[in-house]
Short mmCIF file of C-alpha atoms and ligand atoms in Angstrom, two decimals:
data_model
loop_
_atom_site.label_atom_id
_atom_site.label_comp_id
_atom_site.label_asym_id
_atom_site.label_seq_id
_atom_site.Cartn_x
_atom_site.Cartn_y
_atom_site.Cartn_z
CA UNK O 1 39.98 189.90 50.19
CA UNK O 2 35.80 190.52 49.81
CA UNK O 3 35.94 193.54 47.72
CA UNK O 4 32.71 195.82 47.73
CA UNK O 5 32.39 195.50 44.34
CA UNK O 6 31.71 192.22 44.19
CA UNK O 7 29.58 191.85 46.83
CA UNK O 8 27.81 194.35 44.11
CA UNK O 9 28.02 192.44 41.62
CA UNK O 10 26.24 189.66 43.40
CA UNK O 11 23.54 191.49 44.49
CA UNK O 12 22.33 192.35 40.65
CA UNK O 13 23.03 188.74 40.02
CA UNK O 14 19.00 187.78 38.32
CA UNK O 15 17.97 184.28 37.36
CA UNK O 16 15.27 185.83 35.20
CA UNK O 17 13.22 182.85 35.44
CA UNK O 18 16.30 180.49 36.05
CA UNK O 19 17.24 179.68 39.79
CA UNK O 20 20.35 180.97 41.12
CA UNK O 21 22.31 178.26 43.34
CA UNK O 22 23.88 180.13 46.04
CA UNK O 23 26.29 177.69 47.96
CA UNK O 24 28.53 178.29 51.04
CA UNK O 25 31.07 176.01 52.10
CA UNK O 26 33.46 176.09 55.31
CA UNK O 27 37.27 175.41 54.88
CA UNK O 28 39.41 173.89 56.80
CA UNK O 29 43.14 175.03 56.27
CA UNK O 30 44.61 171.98 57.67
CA UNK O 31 41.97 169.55 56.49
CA UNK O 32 41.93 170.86 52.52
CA UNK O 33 40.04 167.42 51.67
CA UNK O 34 37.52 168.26 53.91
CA UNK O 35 36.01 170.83 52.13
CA UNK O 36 35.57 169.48 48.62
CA UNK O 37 33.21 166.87 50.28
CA UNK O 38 31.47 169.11 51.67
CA UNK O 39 30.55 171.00 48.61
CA UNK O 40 29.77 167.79 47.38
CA UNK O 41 27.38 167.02 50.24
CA UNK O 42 25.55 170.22 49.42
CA UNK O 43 25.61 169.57 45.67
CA UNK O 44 24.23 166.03 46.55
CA UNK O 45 20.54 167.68 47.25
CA UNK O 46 20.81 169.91 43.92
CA UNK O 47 21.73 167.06 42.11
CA UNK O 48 18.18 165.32 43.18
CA UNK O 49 16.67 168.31 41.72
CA UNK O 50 18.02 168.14 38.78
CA UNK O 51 16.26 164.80 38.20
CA UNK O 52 12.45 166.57 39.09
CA UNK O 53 10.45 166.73 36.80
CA UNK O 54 8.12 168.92 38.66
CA UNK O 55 11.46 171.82 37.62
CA UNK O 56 11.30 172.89 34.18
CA UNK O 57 13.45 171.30 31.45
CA UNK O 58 15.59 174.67 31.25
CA UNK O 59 15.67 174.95 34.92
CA UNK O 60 16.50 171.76 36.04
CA UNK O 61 19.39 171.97 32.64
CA UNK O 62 20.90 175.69 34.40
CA UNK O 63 21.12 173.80 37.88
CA UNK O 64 23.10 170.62 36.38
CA UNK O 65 25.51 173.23 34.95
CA UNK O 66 25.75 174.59 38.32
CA UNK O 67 26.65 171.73 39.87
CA UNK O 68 29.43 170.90 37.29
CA UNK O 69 30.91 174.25 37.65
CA UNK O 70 30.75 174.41 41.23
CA UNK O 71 32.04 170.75 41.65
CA UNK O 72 35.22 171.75 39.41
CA UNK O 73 35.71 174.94 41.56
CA UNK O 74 35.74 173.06 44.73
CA UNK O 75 39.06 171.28 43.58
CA UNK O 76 40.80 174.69 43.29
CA UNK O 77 44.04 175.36 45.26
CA UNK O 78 43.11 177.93 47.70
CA UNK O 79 45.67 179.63 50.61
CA UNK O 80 43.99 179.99 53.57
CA UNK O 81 40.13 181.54 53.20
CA UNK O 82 37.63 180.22 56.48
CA UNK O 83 35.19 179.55 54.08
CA UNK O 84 34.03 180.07 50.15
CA UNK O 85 30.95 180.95 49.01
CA UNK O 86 29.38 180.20 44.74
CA UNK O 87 26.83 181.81 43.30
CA UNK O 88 26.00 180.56 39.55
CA UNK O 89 22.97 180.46 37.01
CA UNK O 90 25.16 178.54 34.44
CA UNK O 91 21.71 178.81 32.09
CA UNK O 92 22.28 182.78 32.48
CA UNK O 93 25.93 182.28 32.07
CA UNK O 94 26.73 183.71 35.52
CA UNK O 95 29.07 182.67 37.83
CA UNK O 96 31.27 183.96 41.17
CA UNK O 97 33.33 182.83 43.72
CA UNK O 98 34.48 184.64 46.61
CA UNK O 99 36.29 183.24 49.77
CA UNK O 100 35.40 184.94 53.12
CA UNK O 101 37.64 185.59 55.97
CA UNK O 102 35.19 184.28 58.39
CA UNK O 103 33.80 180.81 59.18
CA UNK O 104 30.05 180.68 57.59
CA UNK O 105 27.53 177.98 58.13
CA UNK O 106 27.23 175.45 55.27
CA UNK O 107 24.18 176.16 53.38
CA UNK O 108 23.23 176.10 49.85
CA UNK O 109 19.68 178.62 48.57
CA UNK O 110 18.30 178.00 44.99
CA UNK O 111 15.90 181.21 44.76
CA UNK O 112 15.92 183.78 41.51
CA UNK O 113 18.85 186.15 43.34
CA UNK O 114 21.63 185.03 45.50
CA UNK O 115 21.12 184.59 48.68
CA UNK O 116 24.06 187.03 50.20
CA UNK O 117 23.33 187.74 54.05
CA UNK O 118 26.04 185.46 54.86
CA UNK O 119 28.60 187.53 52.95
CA UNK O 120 26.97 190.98 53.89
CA UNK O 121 27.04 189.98 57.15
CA UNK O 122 30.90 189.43 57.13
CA UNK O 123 31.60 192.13 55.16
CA UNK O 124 29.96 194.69 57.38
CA UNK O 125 31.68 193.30 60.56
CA UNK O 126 34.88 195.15 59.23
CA UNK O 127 36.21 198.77 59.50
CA UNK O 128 39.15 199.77 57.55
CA UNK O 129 41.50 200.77 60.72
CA UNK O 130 44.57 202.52 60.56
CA UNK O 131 47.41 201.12 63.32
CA UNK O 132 49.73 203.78 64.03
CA UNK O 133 52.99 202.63 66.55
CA UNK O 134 54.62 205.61 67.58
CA UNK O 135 57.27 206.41 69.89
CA UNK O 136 59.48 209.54 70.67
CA UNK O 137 61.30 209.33 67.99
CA UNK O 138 59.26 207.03 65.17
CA UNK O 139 56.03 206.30 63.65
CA UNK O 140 54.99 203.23 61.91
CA UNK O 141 51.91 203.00 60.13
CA UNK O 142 49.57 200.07 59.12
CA UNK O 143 46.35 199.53 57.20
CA UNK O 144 44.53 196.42 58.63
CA UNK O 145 41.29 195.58 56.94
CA UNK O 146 39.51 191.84 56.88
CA UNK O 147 42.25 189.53 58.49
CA UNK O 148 45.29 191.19 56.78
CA UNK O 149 47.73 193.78 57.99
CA UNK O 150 50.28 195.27 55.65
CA UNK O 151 52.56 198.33 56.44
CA UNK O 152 51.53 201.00 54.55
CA UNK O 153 54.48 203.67 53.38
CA UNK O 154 58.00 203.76 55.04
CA UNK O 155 58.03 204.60 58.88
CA UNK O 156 58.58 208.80 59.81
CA UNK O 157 61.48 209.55 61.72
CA UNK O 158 61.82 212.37 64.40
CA UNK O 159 65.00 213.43 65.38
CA UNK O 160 65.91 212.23 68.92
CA UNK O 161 68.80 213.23 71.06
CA UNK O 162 71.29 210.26 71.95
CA UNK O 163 72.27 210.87 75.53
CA UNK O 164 70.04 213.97 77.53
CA UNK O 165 71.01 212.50 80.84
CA UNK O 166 74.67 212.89 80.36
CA UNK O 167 74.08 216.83 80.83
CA UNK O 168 74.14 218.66 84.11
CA UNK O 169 72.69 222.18 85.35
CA UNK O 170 71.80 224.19 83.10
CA UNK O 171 72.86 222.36 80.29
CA UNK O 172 70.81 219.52 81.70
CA UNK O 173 67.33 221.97 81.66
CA UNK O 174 67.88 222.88 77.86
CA UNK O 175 68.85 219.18 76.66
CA UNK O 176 65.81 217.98 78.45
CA UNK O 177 63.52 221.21 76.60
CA UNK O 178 65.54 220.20 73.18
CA UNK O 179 64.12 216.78 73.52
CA UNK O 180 60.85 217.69 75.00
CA UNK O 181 60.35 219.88 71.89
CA UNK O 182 62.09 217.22 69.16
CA UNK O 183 59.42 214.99 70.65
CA UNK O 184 56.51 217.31 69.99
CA UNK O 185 57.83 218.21 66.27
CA UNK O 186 57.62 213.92 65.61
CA UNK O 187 54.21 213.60 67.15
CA UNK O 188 52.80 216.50 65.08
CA UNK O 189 54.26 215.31 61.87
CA UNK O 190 52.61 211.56 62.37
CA UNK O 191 49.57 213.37 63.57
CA UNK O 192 49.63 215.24 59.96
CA UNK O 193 49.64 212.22 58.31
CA UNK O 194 46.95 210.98 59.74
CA UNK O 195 45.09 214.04 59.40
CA UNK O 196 45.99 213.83 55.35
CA UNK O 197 44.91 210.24 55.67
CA UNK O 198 41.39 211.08 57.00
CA UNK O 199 40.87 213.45 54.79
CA UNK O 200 41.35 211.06 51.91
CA UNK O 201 39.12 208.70 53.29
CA UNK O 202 42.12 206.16 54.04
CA UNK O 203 40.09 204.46 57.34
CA UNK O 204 37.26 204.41 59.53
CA UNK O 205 39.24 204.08 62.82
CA UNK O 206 42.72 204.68 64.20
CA UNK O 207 44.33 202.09 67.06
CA UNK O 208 46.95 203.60 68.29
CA UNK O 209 49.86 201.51 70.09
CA UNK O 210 53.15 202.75 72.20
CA UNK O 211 54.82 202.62 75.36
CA UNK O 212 52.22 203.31 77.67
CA UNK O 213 53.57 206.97 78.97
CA UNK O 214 54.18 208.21 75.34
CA UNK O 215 51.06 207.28 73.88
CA UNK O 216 49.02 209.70 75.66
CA UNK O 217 51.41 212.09 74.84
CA UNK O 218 51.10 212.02 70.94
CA UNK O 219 47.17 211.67 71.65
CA UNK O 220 46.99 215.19 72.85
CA UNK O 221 48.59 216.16 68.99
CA UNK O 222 45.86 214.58 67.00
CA UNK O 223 43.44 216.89 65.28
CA UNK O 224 39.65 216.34 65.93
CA UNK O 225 39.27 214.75 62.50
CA UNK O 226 41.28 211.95 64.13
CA UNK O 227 40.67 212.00 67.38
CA UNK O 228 37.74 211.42 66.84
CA UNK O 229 38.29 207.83 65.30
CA UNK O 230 40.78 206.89 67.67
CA UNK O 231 38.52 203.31 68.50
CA UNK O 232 41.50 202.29 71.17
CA UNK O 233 45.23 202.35 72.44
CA UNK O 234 47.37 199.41 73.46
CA UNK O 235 50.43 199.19 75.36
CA UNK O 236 53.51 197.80 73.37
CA UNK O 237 56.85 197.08 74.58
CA UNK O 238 59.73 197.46 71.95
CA UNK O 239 60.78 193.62 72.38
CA UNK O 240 57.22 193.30 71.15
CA UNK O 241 57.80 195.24 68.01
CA UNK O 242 56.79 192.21 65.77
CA UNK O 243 53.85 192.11 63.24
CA UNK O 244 51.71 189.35 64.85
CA UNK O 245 51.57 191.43 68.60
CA UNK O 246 50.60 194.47 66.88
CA UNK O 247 47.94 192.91 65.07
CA UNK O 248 46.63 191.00 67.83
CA UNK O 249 46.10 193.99 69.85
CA UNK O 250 44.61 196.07 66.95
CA UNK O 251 42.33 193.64 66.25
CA UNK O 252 40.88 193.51 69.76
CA UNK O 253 40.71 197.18 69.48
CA UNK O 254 38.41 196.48 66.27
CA UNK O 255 35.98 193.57 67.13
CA UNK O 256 35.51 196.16 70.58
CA UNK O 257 34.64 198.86 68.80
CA UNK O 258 32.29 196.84 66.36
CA UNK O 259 30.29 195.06 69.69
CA UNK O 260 30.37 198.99 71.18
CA UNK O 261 28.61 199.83 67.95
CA UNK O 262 26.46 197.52 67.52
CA UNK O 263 24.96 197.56 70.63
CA UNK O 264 24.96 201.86 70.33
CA UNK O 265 22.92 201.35 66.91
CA UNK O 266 19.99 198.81 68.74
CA UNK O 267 19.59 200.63 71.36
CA UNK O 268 19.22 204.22 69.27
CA UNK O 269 17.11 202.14 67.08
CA UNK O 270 14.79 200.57 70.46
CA UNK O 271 14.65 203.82 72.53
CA UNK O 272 13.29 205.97 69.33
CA UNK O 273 10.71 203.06 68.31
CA UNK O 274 9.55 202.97 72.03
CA UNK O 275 9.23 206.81 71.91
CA UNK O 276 6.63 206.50 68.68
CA UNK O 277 9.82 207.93 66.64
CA UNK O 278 10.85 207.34 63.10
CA UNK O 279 12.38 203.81 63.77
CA UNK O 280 10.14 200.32 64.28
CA UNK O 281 11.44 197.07 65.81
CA UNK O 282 10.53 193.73 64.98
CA UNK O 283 9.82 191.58 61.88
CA UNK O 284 6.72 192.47 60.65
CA UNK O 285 7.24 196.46 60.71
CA UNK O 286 10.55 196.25 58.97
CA UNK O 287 9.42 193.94 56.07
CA UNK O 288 6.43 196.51 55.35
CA UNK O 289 9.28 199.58 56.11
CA UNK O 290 11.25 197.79 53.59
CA UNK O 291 8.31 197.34 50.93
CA UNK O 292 7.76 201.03 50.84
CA UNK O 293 11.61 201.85 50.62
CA UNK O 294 11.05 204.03 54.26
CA UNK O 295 14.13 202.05 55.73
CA UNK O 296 17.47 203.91 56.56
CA UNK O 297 19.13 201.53 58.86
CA UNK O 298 18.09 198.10 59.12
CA UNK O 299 19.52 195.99 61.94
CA UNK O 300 19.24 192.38 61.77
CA UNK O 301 20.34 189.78 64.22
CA UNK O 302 22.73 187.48 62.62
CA UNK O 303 21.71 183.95 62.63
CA UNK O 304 18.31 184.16 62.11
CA UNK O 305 16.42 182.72 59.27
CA UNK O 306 12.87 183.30 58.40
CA UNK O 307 10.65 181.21 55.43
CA UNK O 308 8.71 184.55 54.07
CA UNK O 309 7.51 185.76 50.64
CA UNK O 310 7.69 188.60 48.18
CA UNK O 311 5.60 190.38 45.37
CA UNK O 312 8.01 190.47 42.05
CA UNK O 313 5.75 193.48 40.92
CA UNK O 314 5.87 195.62 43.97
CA UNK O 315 8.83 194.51 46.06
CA UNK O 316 5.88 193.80 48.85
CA UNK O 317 7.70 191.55 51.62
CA UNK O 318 6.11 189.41 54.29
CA UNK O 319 6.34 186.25 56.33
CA UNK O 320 3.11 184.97 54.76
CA UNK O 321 2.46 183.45 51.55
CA UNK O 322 -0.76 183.73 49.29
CA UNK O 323 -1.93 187.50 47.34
CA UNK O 324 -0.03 190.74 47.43
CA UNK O 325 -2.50 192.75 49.53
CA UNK O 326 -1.25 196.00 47.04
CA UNK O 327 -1.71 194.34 43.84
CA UNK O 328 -3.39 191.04 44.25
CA UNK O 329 -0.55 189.10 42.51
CA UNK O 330 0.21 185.55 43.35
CA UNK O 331 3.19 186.42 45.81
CA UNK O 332 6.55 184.34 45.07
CA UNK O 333 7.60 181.83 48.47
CA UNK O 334 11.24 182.99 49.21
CA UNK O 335 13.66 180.44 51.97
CA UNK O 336 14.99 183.77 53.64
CA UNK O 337 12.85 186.27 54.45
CA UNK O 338 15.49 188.31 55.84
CA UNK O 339 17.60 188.09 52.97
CA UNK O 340 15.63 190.06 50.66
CA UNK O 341 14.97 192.20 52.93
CA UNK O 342 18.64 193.18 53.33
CA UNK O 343 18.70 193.37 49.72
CA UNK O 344 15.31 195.59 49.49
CA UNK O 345 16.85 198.03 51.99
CA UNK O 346 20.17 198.12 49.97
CA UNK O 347 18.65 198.44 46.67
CA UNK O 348 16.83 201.55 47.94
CA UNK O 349 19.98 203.17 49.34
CA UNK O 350 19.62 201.96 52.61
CA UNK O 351 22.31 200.55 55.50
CA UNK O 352 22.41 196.99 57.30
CA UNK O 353 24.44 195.74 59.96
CA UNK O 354 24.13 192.65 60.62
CA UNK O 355 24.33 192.43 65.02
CA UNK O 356 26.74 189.41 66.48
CA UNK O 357 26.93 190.42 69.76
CA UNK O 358 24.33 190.08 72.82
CA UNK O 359 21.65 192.77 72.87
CA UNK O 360 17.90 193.74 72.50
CA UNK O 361 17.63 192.64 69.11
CA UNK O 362 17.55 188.85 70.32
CA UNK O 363 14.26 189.58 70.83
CA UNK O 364 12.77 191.47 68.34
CA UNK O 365 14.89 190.09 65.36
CA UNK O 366 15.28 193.48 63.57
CA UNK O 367 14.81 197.06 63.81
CA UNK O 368 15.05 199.80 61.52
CA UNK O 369 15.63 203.58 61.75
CA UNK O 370 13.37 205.06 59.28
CA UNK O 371 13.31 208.13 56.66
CA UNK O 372 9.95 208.41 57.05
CA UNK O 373 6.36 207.28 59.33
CA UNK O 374 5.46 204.24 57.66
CA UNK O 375 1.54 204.15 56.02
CA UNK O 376 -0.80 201.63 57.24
CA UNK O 377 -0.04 198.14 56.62
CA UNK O 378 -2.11 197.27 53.82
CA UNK O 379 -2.68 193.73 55.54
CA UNK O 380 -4.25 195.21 58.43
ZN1 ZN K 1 2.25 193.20 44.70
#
């Protein structure tokens, strides 16, 4: 699993005058082969570089090391990632692998920091979501969270009555209110735990599933602090009871949600820019919003690459090359743009979500709320 921290850790990964080969790599579960040539593909154009002399001596001796290490990784027995992704400066002594849930494109980056939009971009399509199958008389709970679902504590148990339609009359009314109420008891104690849950920061959404007549039912016991997450319900039949069902449905529920908020955060983000608001669209405002650490949000369309360059002294970001219009410095030619822009935003405590699905941003490439109006651009 892609932990957070280190994604971190990757982020503060510096060349300091060394390059940093950045490589990712599809792989194919039922082609394992496969992939080790294509790290070796990759590694085929680093290894040319290696041999340039225009690189210097303890450059061109960090990359070779980079290639060894990363050639040796790429024989590793792995279970069942959709793709893996290196980052090493062997001359810095630095190295990390992580494997990714999600197919990536192939693509290797030599810059001075690794190139990580591929693996924010994955990480952020994720919410930790809590998948809660209840019935009258039970409650299972699940935590599902980057391509794996595991139960999470033992199943609660309500007390059910075994045969309420035997009675008659009278007898009949009060079996029925017994059963009506034994009902209620169960759905408030799962809705409890979910409410403890919340509290302790245990998910971003809920998905709840259920015969379809009884999962309204235990909807109207949540508290607000869960309600308010609930991101979906599915019907579920008991003969469906089985892991892979209840996953599949949760997991619509999830990449539903993430579409329904990604296209809720572009159009926020277009409708205040429009209005003259704190937020900009488009490439050229968010690179300068980024230099001056005014982003809060950035929103950047995923598969999108832009050739750009930064200023190492200021953290000045643009699509063109040549001086640093705030200090005059020679700026530094970067392959992606984007990418350190992600990073910039990041560094300066700032949010990206990286948009999949169809919306405005196809056009303008990114947008940004902002924390504050943005100076003039020093460029004009
Ligand atoms: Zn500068």
């Amino acid at each position: 699993m892609l932990q957070a921290e280190t994604v971190d850790r990757i982020l503060r990964l510096r060349g300091g005058g060394l390059p940093v080969l950045s490589l990712y790599a599809r792989f194919d579960p039922d082609d394992r082969r496969a992939f080790s040539s294509r790290v070796d593909e990759q590694l085929h154009e680093v290894r040319l570089l290696t041999k340039d002399s225009g690189l210097d001596r303890d450059a061109r001796l960090s990359l070779r090391g980079d290639v060894a290490r990363i050639e040796e990784a790429a024989t590793q027995e792995r279970l069942h990632p959709q793709a893996v992704a290196f980052f090493s400066c062997s001359g810095r002594g630095l190295f990390e692998e992580v494997e990714l849930p999600r197919p990536v494109r192939d693509r290797n980056v030599i810059d001075e920091t690794a190139w990580v939009r591929p693996l924010l971009a994955v990480l952020d399509e994720y919410h930790r979501c809590r998948v809660v199958v209840v019935d009258r008389g039970r409650g299972r709970f699940f935590d599902l969270y980057q391509d794996e679902m595991v139960e999470c504590g033992a199943p609660l148990r309500g007390r059910t009555l075994r045969k309420p339609d035997y009675a008659a009359g009278m007898r009949e009314y009060t079996t029925r209110n017994k059963a009506e109420l034994l009902a209620e008891r169960h759905y408030r104690a799962v809705a409890e735990r979910l409410d403890e849950e919340a509290r302790n920061h245990g998910f971003d959404i809920v998905a709840v599933g259920g015969h379809e007549h009884e999962v309204p039912e235990f909807l109207a016991h949540l508290p607000r602090s869960v309600r308010e997450r609930v991101a979906g319900t599915f019907a579920l039949h008991p003969r469906e009871d089985d892991l892979g069902t209840i996953r599949g449905r949760a997991e619509a529920i999830v990449q539903r949600y993430e579409w329904a908020e990604e296209r809720r955060l572009v159009a926020e983000a277009v409708e205040r820019a429009a209005a003259g608001g704190l937020a900009v669209t488009g490439l050229r405002d968010c690179l300068w919003g980024a230099s001056v650490a005014a982003v809060g949000q950035l929103l950047v369309q995923e598969g999108f690459e832009q050739a750009g360059a930064v200023c190492d002294a200021d953290g000045y970001l643009t699509v063109e090359g040549g001086q640093c219009p705030i200090c005059g410095r020679a700026l530094r030619r970067v392959p992606d743009v984007l990418d350190e822009l992600a990073q910039s935003v990041i560094d300066d405590g700032g949010g990206v979500e990286h948009v999949t699905t169809d919306t405005a941003l196809r056009e303008h490439v990114t947008a940004a709320t902002l924390r504050f109006p943005l100076p003039p651009h020093p460029a004009g």
